[in-house]
Amino acid sequence: SNATMLSAAGYRSGVAGALRRGRPLLGRSYLQGQEGVRCLSTTNKVATDTSCDEDKNNNEIPTENSNSYGTAPPSPPLSPTTSDYVAATLELSKARLSALVVVTTGAGFLTAGGPLSYSALAAATAGTALCSSSASTLNQIFEIDRDKRMKRTRNRPLVRGTVTPQTAAALAATTGISGGSILALGTDPVTAALGVGNIALYAGLYTYLKPRSEINTWVGAIVGAVPPVMGWTAATGGSLFDLEAALLGSTLFLWQFPHFFALSWMHRTDYARGGFQMVPVNDIDTNGDRTAALINRYTWYMSTIPIVSSVLGATSSMFAVEGIVLNAYALYVAKRFDRERSNSNARKVFLTSLWYLPCLMTLFILHSRRWRNPIEEDEQTKLDDDDVVAVLRRRVSQIRNAGRELCLHEILAIAEGDENEKSDAKSKEEKCPVVLGKSKVTEATEVGAATVVAATAVTAREGMQSGTK
């Protein structure tokens, strides 16, 4: 009809205008050649070139220089606006990733309890964010050529030409120097060294290993484990070897494996196109056996954190109980992926990891021994309402009391303790199955250690006697 002809003419005019302005069409790249526009968004119901569609089965692994989409990165706008530069800066800094890094740093800081130094907290979070921005920018400078080949990265500012590598390098230097300086002046030398060292580890060794060895994932996990440790050291004046610092770092280190292996399985074809050596990329021939095994293994490792922290006394025993619920579901979705290695099941593992981490970190803070000092009624009246630490302590105490009302062993203990209110708290603690289990473990450890010492002494004595003879 005439209406259809006019609509088609208008559409072609819009395409031509977009090509002249050098802008992408509906978020999809295009290639202008002898046949005009080869690929358009399938949402327009116009394109019939199936080369634009992502592989449905994700089994085809392209060579390093291939491009199965038949597309090229779009040209940058002729005159980038201020908003374009702001968006480019956020993209170079990987703003969402940096936000997650800041959250884990803040969690590490709060785990240390009071007294709370607002200036140290602000310096730790701001400095960590700037260091993360610097590392991300340097990484994208080094990977421009590889980002061009990947669907998920081909619209990055350096690939599109919105900013030049020189401008990006200046941004990386500015954020890196300012971030390190803020950490050095506002926290302590240990935290500053961790921040600057993490830039080198991410932009240096990790980026270097990505196209060369699968071990890059383990190096990247170390990078992710550092921010919560930085939060702890900033709050404690540089206490790097505390038990809580080790537990916080271990939590983030182990969490990243199911998180990233699930993500890289969904994008394995794209990572292969970029020439990156990821486990899922090299695991196609075995249908993801290694990927599934690693996701399951590290999910099991991660599930031990609440138990270990409770046994070692870093948190209350209820952290181990509550951790069972979180880890049971994480293990469930990991097992589902093991049974069926589909992108859908991998996405469930990935999405689970997104809410699992903040939940676990929140529970860690609530049950941290640093926040376990009880607040008596007469003490509450003396606390200044403007004292954030006091407010946090009161809130933590209220949450714990609410949790006790939902706990079966607490309910039974309270019912039996009504006859003797003075011994109520002690009786509740003694009746807790988790506390009983922890005490048994402690006793067994002490007995085992004494046995080893005695056996060593007997062996040494017999050796001396035989030597004398």
Coordinates of C-alpha atoms in Angstrom, one line a residue:
S1 CA 0.0 0.0 0.0
N2 CA 1.0 3.7 -0.2
A3 CA 1.2 3.9 3.6
T4 CA 3.6 0.9 3.6
M5 CA 5.8 2.5 0.8
L6 CA 5.9 5.8 2.7
S7 CA 6.8 4.0 6.0
A8 CA 9.6 2.1 4.2
A9 CA 10.9 5.3 2.6
G10 CA 10.9 7.0 5.9
Y11 CA 12.7 4.1 7.5
R12 CA 15.4 4.2 4.8
S13 CA 15.7 7.9 5.3
G14 CA 16.2 7.4 9.0
V15 CA 18.8 4.7 8.5
A16 CA 20.7 7.0 6.1
G17 CA 20.6 9.9 8.5
A18 CA 21.9 7.7 11.3
L19 CA 24.7 6.5 9.1
R20 CA 25.7 10.1 8.2
R21 CA 25.7 11.0 11.9
G22 CA 27.8 8.0 12.7
R23 CA 25.4 6.7 15.4
P24 CA 24.4 3.0 16.1
L25 CA 20.9 1.8 15.1
L26 CA 18.8 0.8 18.0
G27 CA 21.8 -0.3 20.0
R28 CA 23.0 -2.7 17.3
S29 CA 26.2 -2.3 15.3
Y30 CA 26.0 -2.0 11.5
L31 CA 28.3 -2.4 8.5
Q32 CA 27.9 -0.1 5.6
G33 CA 29.3 -1.7 2.4
Q34 CA 28.3 -2.4 -1.2
E35 CA 25.0 -3.8 -0.1
G36 CA 24.2 -0.9 2.3
V37 CA 23.2 -1.8 5.8
R38 CA 23.8 -5.5 6.3
C39 CA 22.4 -5.9 9.9
L40 CA 19.5 -4.2 11.6
S41 CA 17.8 -5.0 14.9
T42 CA 15.5 -7.9 14.6
T43 CA 13.0 -6.0 16.6
N44 CA 12.2 -4.0 13.4
K45 CA 11.0 -7.2 11.7
V46 CA 13.0 -6.0 8.7
A47 CA 16.4 -7.7 8.9
T48 CA 16.6 -11.3 7.5
D49 CA 20.4 -11.6 7.8
T50 CA 20.8 -14.3 10.6
S51 CA 24.5 -13.3 11.0
C52 CA 23.2 -10.6 13.4
D53 CA 21.7 -13.2 15.8
E54 CA 23.8 -14.7 18.6
D55 CA 24.5 -18.4 18.4
K56 CA 21.5 -20.2 19.8
N57 CA 23.5 -23.2 21.1
N58 CA 26.7 -21.3 21.8
N59 CA 28.7 -24.3 20.6
E60 CA 30.5 -22.6 17.7
I61 CA 33.8 -21.2 18.8
P62 CA 35.1 -18.6 16.4
T63 CA 38.8 -18.1 15.7
E64 CA 40.6 -15.1 17.4
N65 CA 40.3 -12.9 14.3
S66 CA 36.8 -13.9 13.3
N67 CA 33.6 -12.0 13.7
S68 CA 30.4 -14.1 13.4
Y69 CA 28.2 -11.1 13.7
G70 CA 29.3 -9.6 10.4
T71 CA 29.5 -6.2 12.1
A72 CA 32.0 -3.5 12.9
P73 CA 32.1 -1.1 15.8
P74 CA 30.0 2.0 15.1
S75 CA 31.8 5.3 14.4
P76 CA 31.7 7.9 17.2
P77 CA 29.6 11.0 17.0
L78 CA 31.3 13.8 15.1
S79 CA 31.1 16.2 18.1
P80 CA 30.7 14.3 21.5
T81 CA 28.7 16.2 24.0
T82 CA 29.4 16.7 27.7
S83 CA 26.9 13.9 28.5
D84 CA 28.9 11.6 26.1
Y85 CA 32.1 12.3 28.0
V86 CA 30.4 11.7 31.4
A87 CA 28.9 8.4 30.1
A88 CA 32.3 7.5 28.7
T89 CA 34.0 8.2 32.1
L90 CA 31.5 6.0 33.9
E91 CA 31.9 3.2 31.4
L92 CA 35.7 3.4 31.6
S93 CA 35.5 3.3 35.4
K94 CA 33.0 0.4 35.3
A95 CA 30.8 2.3 37.7
R96 CA 28.6 -0.6 38.7
L97 CA 31.6 -2.8 39.4
S98 CA 33.2 0.0 41.4
A99 CA 30.0 0.4 43.4
L100 CA 30.1 -3.3 44.4
V101 CA 33.8 -2.8 45.4
V102 CA 32.8 0.1 47.6
V103 CA 30.0 -1.9 49.2
T104 CA 32.4 -4.7 50.1
T105 CA 34.9 -2.2 51.5
G106 CA 32.3 -0.6 53.6
A107 CA 31.2 -4.0 54.9
G108 CA 34.7 -4.8 55.9
F109 CA 35.0 -1.5 57.7
L110 CA 31.7 -1.9 59.6
T111 CA 32.6 -5.5 60.6
A112 CA 35.3 -4.0 62.9
G113 CA 32.6 -2.4 65.0
G114 CA 33.1 0.9 66.9
P115 CA 34.4 3.5 67.5
L116 CA 33.5 4.6 64.0
S117 CA 35.8 7.1 62.3
Y118 CA 33.7 8.9 59.7
S119 CA 36.8 10.4 58.0
A120 CA 38.5 7.0 57.8
L121 CA 35.3 5.4 56.4
A122 CA 34.9 8.2 53.8
A123 CA 38.6 7.9 52.8
A124 CA 38.5 4.1 52.5
T125 CA 35.4 4.1 50.3
A126 CA 36.4 7.1 48.1
G127 CA 40.0 5.9 47.8
T128 CA 38.9 2.3 46.9
A129 CA 36.4 3.6 44.3
L130 CA 39.1 5.7 42.6
C131 CA 41.6 2.9 42.6
S132 CA 39.0 0.6 41.1
S133 CA 38.3 3.2 38.4
S134 CA 42.0 3.5 37.6
A135 CA 42.4 -0.3 37.3
S136 CA 39.3 -0.7 35.1
T137 CA 40.4 2.2 32.7
L138 CA 43.9 0.7 32.3
N139 CA 42.4 -2.7 31.6
Q140 CA 40.2 -1.3 28.7
I141 CA 43.2 0.6 27.3
F142 CA 45.2 -2.6 27.0
E143 CA 42.2 -4.6 25.5
I144 CA 40.9 -2.3 22.8
D145 CA 41.6 -4.7 20.0
R146 CA 40.0 -7.6 21.8
D147 CA 37.0 -5.6 22.9
K148 CA 36.3 -4.8 19.2
R149 CA 35.6 -8.5 18.5
M150 CA 33.2 -9.0 21.4
K151 CA 29.5 -8.2 21.3
R152 CA 29.3 -7.2 25.0
T153 CA 32.3 -4.8 24.7
R154 CA 32.2 -3.4 21.2
N155 CA 30.4 -0.3 22.2
R156 CA 32.9 0.7 24.9
P157 CA 34.2 4.3 24.6
L158 CA 37.7 3.4 23.4
V159 CA 36.3 1.1 20.8
R160 CA 33.9 3.6 19.5
G161 CA 36.4 6.4 19.6
T162 CA 34.4 8.6 22.0
V163 CA 37.6 9.2 23.9
T164 CA 41.2 8.6 22.9
P165 CA 43.7 6.2 24.6
Q166 CA 45.6 9.3 25.7
T167 CA 42.6 10.8 27.4
A168 CA 41.8 7.4 29.1
A169 CA 45.4 7.1 30.3
A170 CA 45.1 10.6 31.8
L171 CA 41.9 9.5 33.6
A172 CA 43.6 6.3 34.9
A173 CA 46.6 8.3 36.2
T174 CA 44.4 10.9 37.9
T175 CA 42.1 8.4 39.6
G176 CA 45.0 6.1 40.6
I177 CA 47.1 8.9 42.1
S178 CA 44.2 10.6 43.9
G179 CA 42.9 7.3 45.2
G180 CA 46.2 6.2 46.5
S181 CA 46.8 9.6 48.1
I182 CA 43.4 9.6 49.8
L183 CA 44.0 6.2 51.2
A184 CA 47.5 7.2 52.4
L185 CA 46.4 10.4 54.1
G186 CA 43.0 9.3 55.3
T187 CA 43.6 5.8 56.5
D188 CA 47.0 4.0 57.0
P189 CA 49.9 2.8 54.9
V190 CA 48.7 -0.8 54.8
T191 CA 45.4 0.2 53.3
A192 CA 47.0 2.5 50.8
A193 CA 49.5 -0.2 49.7
L194 CA 46.6 -2.7 49.2
G195 CA 44.8 -0.2 47.0
V196 CA 47.7 0.7 44.8
G197 CA 48.9 -2.9 44.7
N198 CA 45.4 -4.0 43.5
I199 CA 45.6 -1.6 40.6
A200 CA 48.9 -3.2 39.5
L201 CA 47.5 -6.7 40.0
Y202 CA 44.3 -6.1 38.0
A203 CA 45.7 -3.9 35.2
G204 CA 49.0 -5.8 35.1
L205 CA 49.1 -9.5 35.9
Y206 CA 45.4 -10.2 35.5
T207 CA 45.0 -8.4 32.2
Y208 CA 48.2 -10.0 30.9
L209 CA 47.0 -13.5 31.8
K210 CA 43.5 -13.3 30.3
P211 CA 44.5 -14.2 26.8
R212 CA 47.2 -16.6 27.9
S213 CA 46.1 -18.8 30.8
E214 CA 43.0 -19.9 32.6
I215 CA 44.8 -19.0 35.9
N216 CA 43.7 -15.4 35.2
T217 CA 40.4 -16.2 37.0
W218 CA 42.2 -17.1 40.2
V219 CA 44.3 -14.0 40.0
G220 CA 41.1 -11.9 39.4
A221 CA 39.6 -13.6 42.5
I222 CA 42.5 -12.3 44.6
V223 CA 41.8 -8.8 43.2
G224 CA 38.2 -9.1 44.3
A225 CA 39.1 -10.3 47.8
V226 CA 41.3 -7.3 48.6
P227 CA 38.6 -4.5 49.0
P228 CA 36.8 -5.9 52.2
V229 CA 40.3 -6.5 53.7
M230 CA 41.0 -2.8 52.9
G231 CA 37.9 -1.8 54.8
W232 CA 39.0 -3.9 57.8
T233 CA 42.5 -2.5 57.8
A234 CA 41.2 1.1 57.4
A235 CA 39.0 0.6 60.5
T236 CA 41.6 -1.1 62.6
G237 CA 44.6 1.0 61.8
G238 CA 46.3 -1.5 59.5
S239 CA 45.6 -4.9 61.3
L240 CA 46.1 -7.1 58.2
F241 CA 46.5 -10.4 60.0
D242 CA 43.3 -10.5 62.1
L243 CA 41.0 -13.5 61.9
E244 CA 38.2 -11.3 60.5
A245 CA 40.4 -10.0 57.7
A246 CA 41.1 -13.5 56.6
L247 CA 37.5 -14.5 56.7
L248 CA 36.3 -11.4 54.8
G249 CA 39.0 -12.0 52.1
S250 CA 38.2 -15.7 51.9
T251 CA 34.5 -15.0 51.5
L252 CA 35.0 -12.7 48.5
F253 CA 37.7 -14.9 47.0
L254 CA 35.5 -18.0 47.0
W255 CA 32.3 -16.2 46.0
Q256 CA 33.8 -15.0 42.7
F257 CA 34.3 -18.5 41.2
P258 CA 30.6 -19.5 40.9
H259 CA 29.8 -15.9 40.1
F260 CA 32.3 -15.5 37.2
F261 CA 32.2 -19.1 35.9
A262 CA 28.4 -18.8 35.5
L263 CA 28.8 -15.4 33.7
S264 CA 31.6 -16.6 31.4
W265 CA 29.6 -19.8 30.6
M266 CA 26.7 -17.6 29.3
H267 CA 29.2 -15.5 27.3
R268 CA 31.6 -18.3 26.3
T269 CA 31.3 -17.7 22.6
D270 CA 31.9 -14.0 23.1
Y271 CA 35.0 -14.6 25.2
A272 CA 36.3 -17.0 22.6
R273 CA 35.8 -14.4 20.0
G274 CA 37.9 -12.0 22.1
G275 CA 40.6 -14.7 22.4
F276 CA 40.4 -14.9 26.2
Q277 CA 41.5 -18.1 28.0
M278 CA 38.5 -18.8 30.3
V279 CA 37.6 -22.2 31.6
P280 CA 34.1 -22.3 29.9
V281 CA 35.7 -21.3 26.6
N282 CA 38.0 -24.3 26.8
D283 CA 35.3 -26.6 28.2
I284 CA 33.0 -26.8 25.2
D285 CA 34.2 -30.3 24.1
T286 CA 33.4 -31.8 27.4
N287 CA 30.0 -30.0 27.6
G288 CA 31.0 -27.9 30.6
D289 CA 32.2 -30.7 32.9
R290 CA 35.0 -28.6 34.4
T291 CA 32.9 -25.5 34.7
A292 CA 30.2 -27.3 36.5
A293 CA 32.7 -29.1 38.8
L294 CA 34.4 -25.8 39.7
I295 CA 31.1 -24.0 40.4
N296 CA 30.0 -26.9 42.7
R297 CA 33.4 -27.1 44.4
Y298 CA 33.7 -23.5 45.2
T299 CA 30.1 -23.2 46.3
W300 CA 30.8 -26.0 48.8
Y301 CA 34.0 -24.2 50.0
M302 CA 32.0 -21.0 50.4
S303 CA 29.3 -22.7 52.4
T304 CA 31.9 -23.4 55.2
I305 CA 32.6 -19.7 55.9
P306 CA 29.7 -19.3 58.4
I307 CA 30.6 -22.5 60.2
V308 CA 34.3 -21.7 60.4
S309 CA 33.7 -18.2 61.6
S310 CA 31.4 -19.4 64.3
V311 CA 33.7 -22.2 65.5
L312 CA 36.7 -19.8 65.6
G313 CA 34.7 -17.3 67.6
A314 CA 34.7 -14.5 65.0
T315 CA 30.8 -14.5 64.9
S316 CA 28.0 -15.8 67.0
S317 CA 26.8 -19.3 66.6
M318 CA 23.6 -18.2 64.9
F319 CA 25.6 -17.1 61.8
A320 CA 26.3 -20.8 61.2
V321 CA 22.6 -21.6 61.5
E322 CA 21.4 -18.8 59.2
G323 CA 24.2 -19.5 56.7
I324 CA 22.7 -23.0 56.2
V325 CA 19.6 -21.4 54.5
L326 CA 21.7 -19.2 52.2
N327 CA 24.1 -21.9 51.2
A328 CA 21.5 -24.6 50.8
Y329 CA 19.9 -22.6 47.9
A330 CA 23.3 -21.7 46.4
L331 CA 24.2 -25.4 46.4
Y332 CA 20.8 -26.2 44.9
V333 CA 21.2 -23.9 41.9
A334 CA 24.8 -25.1 41.4
K335 CA 23.6 -28.7 41.3
R336 CA 21.0 -27.8 38.8
F337 CA 23.6 -26.4 36.5
D338 CA 25.7 -29.5 37.0
R339 CA 22.7 -31.7 35.9
E340 CA 21.9 -29.4 32.9
R341 CA 24.6 -27.0 31.6
S342 CA 22.2 -24.6 30.0
N343 CA 22.5 -20.8 29.8
S344 CA 19.3 -20.6 31.8
N345 CA 20.7 -22.6 34.7
A346 CA 24.0 -20.6 34.5
R347 CA 22.0 -17.4 34.8
K348 CA 20.3 -18.7 38.0
V349 CA 23.7 -19.3 39.5
F350 CA 24.8 -15.8 38.5
L351 CA 21.7 -14.1 39.8
T352 CA 21.8 -16.1 43.0
S353 CA 25.4 -14.8 43.6
L354 CA 24.2 -11.2 43.3
W355 CA 21.9 -11.4 46.3
Y356 CA 23.8 -14.0 48.2
L357 CA 26.9 -11.8 48.8
P358 CA 25.1 -8.8 50.4
C359 CA 23.0 -11.1 52.5
L360 CA 26.0 -13.0 53.8
M361 CA 28.0 -9.9 54.4
T362 CA 25.0 -8.3 56.3
L363 CA 24.7 -11.4 58.5
F364 CA 28.5 -11.4 59.1
I365 CA 28.3 -7.8 60.4
L366 CA 25.2 -8.5 62.6
H367 CA 26.8 -11.6 64.2
S368 CA 30.4 -10.2 64.4
R369 CA 31.8 -10.4 67.9
R370 CA 32.8 -6.8 67.6
W371 CA 29.1 -5.8 67.7
R372 CA 28.2 -8.3 70.4
N373 CA 28.6 -6.0 73.4
P374 CA 25.1 -5.9 75.0
I375 CA 23.5 -2.6 75.7
E376 CA 21.7 -2.4 79.1
E377 CA 18.6 -0.3 79.5
D378 CA 20.3 2.2 81.8
E379 CA 23.1 2.6 79.3
Q380 CA 20.7 3.3 76.5
T381 CA 19.4 6.4 78.2
K382 CA 22.9 7.8 78.4
L383 CA 23.7 7.3 74.7
D384 CA 23.5 10.3 72.5
D385 CA 20.9 9.9 69.8
D386 CA 23.3 11.6 67.4
D387 CA 26.0 9.0 68.0
V388 CA 25.9 6.8 64.9
V389 CA 27.8 4.0 66.6
A390 CA 25.4 3.9 69.5
V391 CA 22.4 3.9 67.1
L392 CA 24.0 1.0 65.1
R393 CA 24.7 -1.0 68.2
R394 CA 21.2 -0.5 69.5
R395 CA 19.8 -1.5 66.1
V396 CA 22.0 -4.6 65.9
S397 CA 20.8 -5.5 69.4
Q398 CA 17.2 -5.1 68.4
I399 CA 17.6 -7.3 65.3
R400 CA 19.3 -10.0 67.3
N401 CA 16.5 -10.0 69.9
A402 CA 13.9 -10.3 67.1
G403 CA 15.9 -13.1 65.6
R404 CA 15.9 -15.0 69.0
E405 CA 12.1 -14.9 69.0
L406 CA 12.1 -16.9 65.8
C407 CA 14.7 -19.4 67.0
L408 CA 13.3 -22.7 68.2
H409 CA 16.1 -23.4 70.7
E410 CA 15.8 -19.9 72.1
I411 CA 12.1 -20.3 72.6
L412 CA 12.5 -23.6 74.5
A413 CA 15.3 -22.2 76.6
I414 CA 13.3 -19.1 77.5
A415 CA 10.3 -21.3 78.5
E416 CA 12.5 -23.4 80.8
G417 CA 14.3 -20.4 82.2
D418 CA 11.3 -18.6 83.4
E419 CA 11.6 -20.3 86.8
N420 CA 15.1 -18.9 87.3
E421 CA 15.4 -15.6 85.4
K422 CA 18.9 -14.9 86.7
S423 CA 20.3 -17.9 85.0
D424 CA 18.2 -17.5 81.9
A425 CA 20.9 -16.1 79.6
K426 CA 23.3 -18.7 80.6
S427 CA 20.8 -21.5 80.3
K428 CA 19.8 -20.4 76.8
E429 CA 23.5 -20.3 75.7
E430 CA 24.2 -23.7 77.1
K431 CA 21.1 -25.3 75.5
C432 CA 22.0 -23.9 72.0
P433 CA 22.8 -27.0 69.8
V434 CA 25.3 -24.9 67.8
V435 CA 27.1 -23.8 70.9
L436 CA 27.1 -27.3 72.2
G437 CA 28.6 -28.5 68.9
K438 CA 31.2 -25.8 68.9
S439 CA 32.2 -26.7 72.5
K440 CA 32.5 -30.3 71.5
V441 CA 34.7 -29.3 68.6
T442 CA 36.8 -27.2 70.9
E443 CA 37.2 -30.0 73.4
A444 CA 38.1 -32.5 70.7
T445 CA 40.7 -30.0 69.3
E446 CA 42.2 -29.6 72.8
V447 CA 42.2 -33.3 73.4
G448 CA 43.8 -33.9 70.0
A449 CA 46.4 -31.3 70.6
A450 CA 47.3 -32.7 74.0
T451 CA 47.5 -36.2 72.5
V452 CA 49.9 -35.0 69.8
V453 CA 52.1 -33.3 72.4
A454 CA 52.1 -36.3 74.7
A455 CA 52.9 -38.7 71.8
T456 CA 55.7 -36.4 70.7
A457 CA 57.2 -36.3 74.2
V458 CA 57.1 -40.1 74.5
T459 CA 58.7 -40.5 71.1
A460 CA 61.4 -38.0 72.0
R461 CA 62.0 -39.7 75.4
E462 CA 62.3 -43.2 73.7
G463 CA 64.7 -41.7 71.2
M464 CA 66.9 -40.3 73.9
Q465 CA 66.9 -43.6 75.8
S466 CA 67.8 -45.6 72.7
G467 CA 70.5 -43.2 72.0
T468 CA 71.9 -43.5 75.5
K469 CA 72.0 -47.3 75.2

